[in-house]
PDB file of C-alpha atoms in Angstrom:
ATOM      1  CA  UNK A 201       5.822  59.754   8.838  1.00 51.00           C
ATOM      2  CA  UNK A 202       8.146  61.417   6.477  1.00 57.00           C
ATOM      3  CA  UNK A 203       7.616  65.454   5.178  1.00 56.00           C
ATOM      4  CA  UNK A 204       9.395  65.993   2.246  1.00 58.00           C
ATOM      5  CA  UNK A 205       9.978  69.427   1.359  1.00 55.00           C
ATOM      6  CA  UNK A 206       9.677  70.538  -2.021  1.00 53.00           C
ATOM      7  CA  UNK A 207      10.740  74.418  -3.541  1.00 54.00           C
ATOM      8  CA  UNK A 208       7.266  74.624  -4.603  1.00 54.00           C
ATOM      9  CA  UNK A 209       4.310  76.226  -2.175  1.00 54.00           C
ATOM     10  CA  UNK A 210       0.952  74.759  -2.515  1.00 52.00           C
ATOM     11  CA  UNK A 211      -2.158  76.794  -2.043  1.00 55.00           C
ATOM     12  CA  UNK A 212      -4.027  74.555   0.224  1.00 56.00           C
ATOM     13  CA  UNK A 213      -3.794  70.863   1.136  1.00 56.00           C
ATOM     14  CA  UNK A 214      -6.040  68.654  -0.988  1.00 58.00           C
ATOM     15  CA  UNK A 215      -9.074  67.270   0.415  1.00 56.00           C
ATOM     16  CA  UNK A 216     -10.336  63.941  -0.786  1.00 57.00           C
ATOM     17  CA  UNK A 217     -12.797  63.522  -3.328  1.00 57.00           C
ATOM     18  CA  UNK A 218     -16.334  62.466  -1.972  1.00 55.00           C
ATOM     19  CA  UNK A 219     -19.042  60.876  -3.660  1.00 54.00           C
ATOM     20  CA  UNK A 220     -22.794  61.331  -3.363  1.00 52.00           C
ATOM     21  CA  UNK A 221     -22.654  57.467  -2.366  1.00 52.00           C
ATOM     22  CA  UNK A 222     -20.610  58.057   0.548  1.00 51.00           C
ATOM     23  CA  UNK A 223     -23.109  60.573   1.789  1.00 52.00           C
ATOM     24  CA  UNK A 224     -26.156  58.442   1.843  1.00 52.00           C
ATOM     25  CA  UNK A 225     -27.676  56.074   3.911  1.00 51.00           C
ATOM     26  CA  UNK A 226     -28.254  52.686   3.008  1.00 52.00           C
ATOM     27  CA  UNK A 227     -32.272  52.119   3.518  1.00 54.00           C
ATOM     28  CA  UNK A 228     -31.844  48.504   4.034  1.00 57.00           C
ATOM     29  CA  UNK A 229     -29.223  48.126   7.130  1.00 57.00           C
ATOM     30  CA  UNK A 230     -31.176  46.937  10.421  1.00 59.00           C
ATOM     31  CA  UNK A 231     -31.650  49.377  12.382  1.00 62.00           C
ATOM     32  CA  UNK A 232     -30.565  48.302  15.896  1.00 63.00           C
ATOM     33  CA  UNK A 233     -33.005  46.812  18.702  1.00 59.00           C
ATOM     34  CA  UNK A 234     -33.663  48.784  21.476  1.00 61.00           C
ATOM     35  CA  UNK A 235     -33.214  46.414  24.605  1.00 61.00           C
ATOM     36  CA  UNK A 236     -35.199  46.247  27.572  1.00 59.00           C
ATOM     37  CA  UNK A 237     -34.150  45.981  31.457  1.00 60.00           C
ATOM     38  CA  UNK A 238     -33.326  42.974  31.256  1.00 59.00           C
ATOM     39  CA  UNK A 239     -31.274  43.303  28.229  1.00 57.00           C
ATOM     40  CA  UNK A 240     -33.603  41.816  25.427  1.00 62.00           C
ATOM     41  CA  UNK A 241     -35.518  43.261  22.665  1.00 66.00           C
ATOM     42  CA  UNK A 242     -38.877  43.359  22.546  1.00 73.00           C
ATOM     43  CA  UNK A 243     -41.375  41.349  21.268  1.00 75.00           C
ATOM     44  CA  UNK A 244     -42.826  43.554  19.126  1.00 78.00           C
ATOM     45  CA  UNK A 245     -39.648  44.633  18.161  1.00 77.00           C
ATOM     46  CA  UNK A 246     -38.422  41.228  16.740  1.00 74.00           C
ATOM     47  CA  UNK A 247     -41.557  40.818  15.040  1.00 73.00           C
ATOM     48  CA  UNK A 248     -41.116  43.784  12.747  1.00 77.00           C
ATOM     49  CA  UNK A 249     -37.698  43.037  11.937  1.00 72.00           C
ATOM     50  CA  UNK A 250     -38.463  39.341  10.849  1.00 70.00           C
ATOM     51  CA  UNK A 251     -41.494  40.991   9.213  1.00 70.00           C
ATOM     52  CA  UNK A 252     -39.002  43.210   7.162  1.00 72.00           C
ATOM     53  CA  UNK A 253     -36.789  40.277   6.395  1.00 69.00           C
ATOM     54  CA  UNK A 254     -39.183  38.992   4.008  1.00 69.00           C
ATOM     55  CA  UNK A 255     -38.917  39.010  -0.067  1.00 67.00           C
ATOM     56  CA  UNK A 256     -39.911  42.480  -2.113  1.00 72.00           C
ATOM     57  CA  UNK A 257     -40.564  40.493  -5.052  1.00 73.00           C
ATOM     58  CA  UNK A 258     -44.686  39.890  -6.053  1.00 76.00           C
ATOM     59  CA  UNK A 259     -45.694  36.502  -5.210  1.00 73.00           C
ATOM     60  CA  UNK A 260     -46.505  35.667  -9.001  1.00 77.00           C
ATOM     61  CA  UNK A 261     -42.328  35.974  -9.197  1.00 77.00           C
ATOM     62  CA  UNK A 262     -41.446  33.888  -5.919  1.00 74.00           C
ATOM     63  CA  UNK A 263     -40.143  30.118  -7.487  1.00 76.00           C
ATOM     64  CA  UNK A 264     -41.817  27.434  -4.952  1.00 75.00           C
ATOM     65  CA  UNK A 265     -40.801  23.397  -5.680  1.00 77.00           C
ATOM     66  CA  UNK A 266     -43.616  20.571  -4.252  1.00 79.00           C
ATOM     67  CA  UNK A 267     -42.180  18.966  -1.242  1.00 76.00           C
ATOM     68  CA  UNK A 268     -41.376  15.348  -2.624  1.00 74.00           C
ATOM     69  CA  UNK A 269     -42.830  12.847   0.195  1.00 78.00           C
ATOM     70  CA  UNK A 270     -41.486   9.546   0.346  1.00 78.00           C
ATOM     71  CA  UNK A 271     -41.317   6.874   2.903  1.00 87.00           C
ATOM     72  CA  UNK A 272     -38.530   5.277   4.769  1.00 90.00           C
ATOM     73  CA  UNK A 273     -37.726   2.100   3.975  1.00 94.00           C
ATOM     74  CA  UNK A 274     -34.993  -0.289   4.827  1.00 93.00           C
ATOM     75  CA  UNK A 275     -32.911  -2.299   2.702  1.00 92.00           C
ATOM     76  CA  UNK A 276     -32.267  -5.692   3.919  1.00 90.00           C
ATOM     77  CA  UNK A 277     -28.831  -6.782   4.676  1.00 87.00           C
ATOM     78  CA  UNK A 278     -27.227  -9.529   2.619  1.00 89.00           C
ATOM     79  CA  UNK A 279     -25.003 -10.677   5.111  1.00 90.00           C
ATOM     80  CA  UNK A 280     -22.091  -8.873   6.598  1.00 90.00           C
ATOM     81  CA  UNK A 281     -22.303  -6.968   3.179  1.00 92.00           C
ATOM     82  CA  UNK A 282     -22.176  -2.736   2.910  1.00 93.00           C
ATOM     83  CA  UNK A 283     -25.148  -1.854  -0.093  1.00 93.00           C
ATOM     84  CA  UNK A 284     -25.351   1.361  -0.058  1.00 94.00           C
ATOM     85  CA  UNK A 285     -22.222   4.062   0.072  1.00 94.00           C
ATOM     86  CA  UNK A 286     -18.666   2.602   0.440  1.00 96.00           C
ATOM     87  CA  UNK A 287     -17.918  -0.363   2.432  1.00 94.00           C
ATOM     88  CA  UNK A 288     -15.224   1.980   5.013  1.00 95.00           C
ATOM     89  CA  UNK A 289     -16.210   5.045   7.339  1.00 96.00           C
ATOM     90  CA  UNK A 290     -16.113   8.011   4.992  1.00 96.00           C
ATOM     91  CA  UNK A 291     -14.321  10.979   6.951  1.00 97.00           C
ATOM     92  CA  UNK A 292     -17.622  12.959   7.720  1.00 97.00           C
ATOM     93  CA  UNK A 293     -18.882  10.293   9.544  1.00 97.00           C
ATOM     94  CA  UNK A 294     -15.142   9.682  11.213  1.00 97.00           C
ATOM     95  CA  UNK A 295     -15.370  12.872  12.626  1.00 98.00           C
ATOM     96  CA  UNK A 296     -18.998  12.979  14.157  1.00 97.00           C
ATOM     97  CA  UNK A 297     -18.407   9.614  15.804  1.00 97.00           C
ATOM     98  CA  UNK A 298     -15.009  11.252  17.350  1.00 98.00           C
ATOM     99  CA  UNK A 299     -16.234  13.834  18.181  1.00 98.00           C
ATOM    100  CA  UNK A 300     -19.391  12.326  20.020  1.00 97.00           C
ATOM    101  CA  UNK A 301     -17.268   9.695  21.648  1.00 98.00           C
ATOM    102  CA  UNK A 302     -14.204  12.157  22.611  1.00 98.00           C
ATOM    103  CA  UNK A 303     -16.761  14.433  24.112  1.00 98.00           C
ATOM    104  CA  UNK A 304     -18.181  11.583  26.190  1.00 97.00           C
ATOM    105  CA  UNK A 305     -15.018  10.442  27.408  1.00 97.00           C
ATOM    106  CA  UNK A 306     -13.500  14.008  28.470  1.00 97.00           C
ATOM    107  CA  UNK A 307     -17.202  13.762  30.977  1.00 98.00           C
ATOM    108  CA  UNK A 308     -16.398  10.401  32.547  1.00 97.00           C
ATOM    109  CA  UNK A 309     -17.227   7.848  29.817  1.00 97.00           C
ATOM    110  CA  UNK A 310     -15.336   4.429  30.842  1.00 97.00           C
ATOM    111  CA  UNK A 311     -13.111   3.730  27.660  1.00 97.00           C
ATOM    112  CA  UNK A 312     -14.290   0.550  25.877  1.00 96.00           C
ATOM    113  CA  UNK A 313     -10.641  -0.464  24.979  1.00 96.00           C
ATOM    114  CA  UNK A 314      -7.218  -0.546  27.043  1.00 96.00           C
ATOM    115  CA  UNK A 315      -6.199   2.705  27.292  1.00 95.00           C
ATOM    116  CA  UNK A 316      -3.055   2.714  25.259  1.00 93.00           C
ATOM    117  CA  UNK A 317       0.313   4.385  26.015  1.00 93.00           C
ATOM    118  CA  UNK A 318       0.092   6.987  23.247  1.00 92.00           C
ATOM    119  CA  UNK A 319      -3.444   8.255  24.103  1.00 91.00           C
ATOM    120  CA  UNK A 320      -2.635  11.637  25.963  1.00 94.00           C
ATOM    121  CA  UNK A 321      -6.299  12.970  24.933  1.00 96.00           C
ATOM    122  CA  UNK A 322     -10.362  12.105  24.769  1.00 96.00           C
ATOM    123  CA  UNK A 323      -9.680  12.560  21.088  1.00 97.00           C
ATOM    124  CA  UNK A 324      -6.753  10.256  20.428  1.00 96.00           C
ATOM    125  CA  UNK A 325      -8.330   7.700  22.595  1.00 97.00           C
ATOM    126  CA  UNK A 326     -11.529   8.181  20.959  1.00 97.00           C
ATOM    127  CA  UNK A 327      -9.826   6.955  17.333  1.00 96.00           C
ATOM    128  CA  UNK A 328      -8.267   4.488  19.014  1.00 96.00           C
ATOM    129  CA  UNK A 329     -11.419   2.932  20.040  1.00 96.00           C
ATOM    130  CA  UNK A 330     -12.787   3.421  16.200  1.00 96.00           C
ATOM    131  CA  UNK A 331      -9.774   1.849  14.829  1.00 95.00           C
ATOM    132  CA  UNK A 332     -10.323  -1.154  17.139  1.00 95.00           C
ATOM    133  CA  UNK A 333     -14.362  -1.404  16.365  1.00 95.00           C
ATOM    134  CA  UNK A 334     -14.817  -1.472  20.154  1.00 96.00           C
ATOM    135  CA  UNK A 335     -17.898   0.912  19.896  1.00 96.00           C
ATOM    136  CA  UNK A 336     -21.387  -0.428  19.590  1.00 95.00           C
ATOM    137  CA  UNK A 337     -22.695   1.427  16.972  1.00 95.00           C
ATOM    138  CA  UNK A 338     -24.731   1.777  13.892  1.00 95.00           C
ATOM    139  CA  UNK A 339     -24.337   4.343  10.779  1.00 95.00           C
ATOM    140  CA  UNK A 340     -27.523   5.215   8.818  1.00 96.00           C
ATOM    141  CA  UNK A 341     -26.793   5.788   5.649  1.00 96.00           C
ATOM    142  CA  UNK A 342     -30.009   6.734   3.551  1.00 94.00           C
ATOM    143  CA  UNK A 343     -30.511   7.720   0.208  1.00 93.00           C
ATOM    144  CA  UNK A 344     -33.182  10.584  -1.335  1.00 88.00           C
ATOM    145  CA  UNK A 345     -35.844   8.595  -2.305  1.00 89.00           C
ATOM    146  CA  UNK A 346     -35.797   7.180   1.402  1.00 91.00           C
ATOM    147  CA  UNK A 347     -34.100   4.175   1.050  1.00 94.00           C
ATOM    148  CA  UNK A 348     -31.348   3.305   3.837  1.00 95.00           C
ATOM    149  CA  UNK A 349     -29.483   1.004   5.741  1.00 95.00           C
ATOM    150  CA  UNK A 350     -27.974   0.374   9.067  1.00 95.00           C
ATOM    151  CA  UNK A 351     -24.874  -0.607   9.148  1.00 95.00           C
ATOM    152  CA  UNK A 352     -22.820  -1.544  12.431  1.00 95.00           C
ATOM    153  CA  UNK A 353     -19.404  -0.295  12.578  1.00 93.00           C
ATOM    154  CA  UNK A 354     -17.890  -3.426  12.454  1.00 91.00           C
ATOM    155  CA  UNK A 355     -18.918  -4.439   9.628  1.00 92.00           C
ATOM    156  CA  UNK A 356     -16.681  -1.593   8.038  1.00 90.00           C
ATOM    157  CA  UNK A 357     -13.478  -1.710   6.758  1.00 85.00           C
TER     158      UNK A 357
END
């Protein structure tokens, strides 16, 4: 910290300026559960904060949309032929199918393929196996009115 001195004396340090919103309380923060012995809160407790959770509006102003039903129903395949999303593993479903198979190989999982020289981890093994189409597998790809299709990894480009 540097004190700079100056020729002129001040009366009295300056305090910072408050505001009447820095005074009050916010009426909406939780208050905090009390816990019991065993470290959890009550019941009763839990009830009356979920209870408090719930909209102020009036229920003439709440916006509610029908639940659309539909079926499930499944295209049949036309051959070896991908109808419905693109014909190659689009990265979201890349990464759940790594991530499954990685986390079945790191707990004893025989590999499906030769383990290869570069595969130091469950995860680089686990695209290694993807890349080769050695897993027996299905994607479900369905659309919102509840058409969908199965389609087997291997059938992917």
């Amino acid at each position: 910290m540097v004190v700079k001195h100056s020729s002129k004396k001040s009366a009295a340090p300056k305090k910072p300026a408050t505001t009447a919103k820095a005074k009050t309380k916010k009426a909406s923060a939780p208050r905090p559960l009390k816990k019991n012995k065993k470290g959890a809160a009550s019941r009763k407790q839990v009830q009356e904060l979920i209870a408090s959770k719930k909209s102020s509006r009036p229920a003439d102003e709440v916006v509610t949309y029908p639940e659309v039903e539909y079926e499930l129903k499944e295209i049949e395949p036309q051959g070896n032929k991908v109808l419905i999303g693109p014909p190659w593993l689009t990265r979201f479903e890349r990464a759940r199918i790594t991530g499954s198979r990685s986390l079945q190989l790191s707990l004893g999982a025989p590999p499906l393929i030769k383990v290869p020289e570069q595969a130091k981890s469950s995860i680089m093994l686990a695209v290694e196996e993807i890349d080769a189409k050695a897993l027996p597998i299905s994607i479900r790809r369905i659309l919102p009115n509840g058409v969908y299709q199965d389609i087997p990894i291997d059938w992917m480009k």
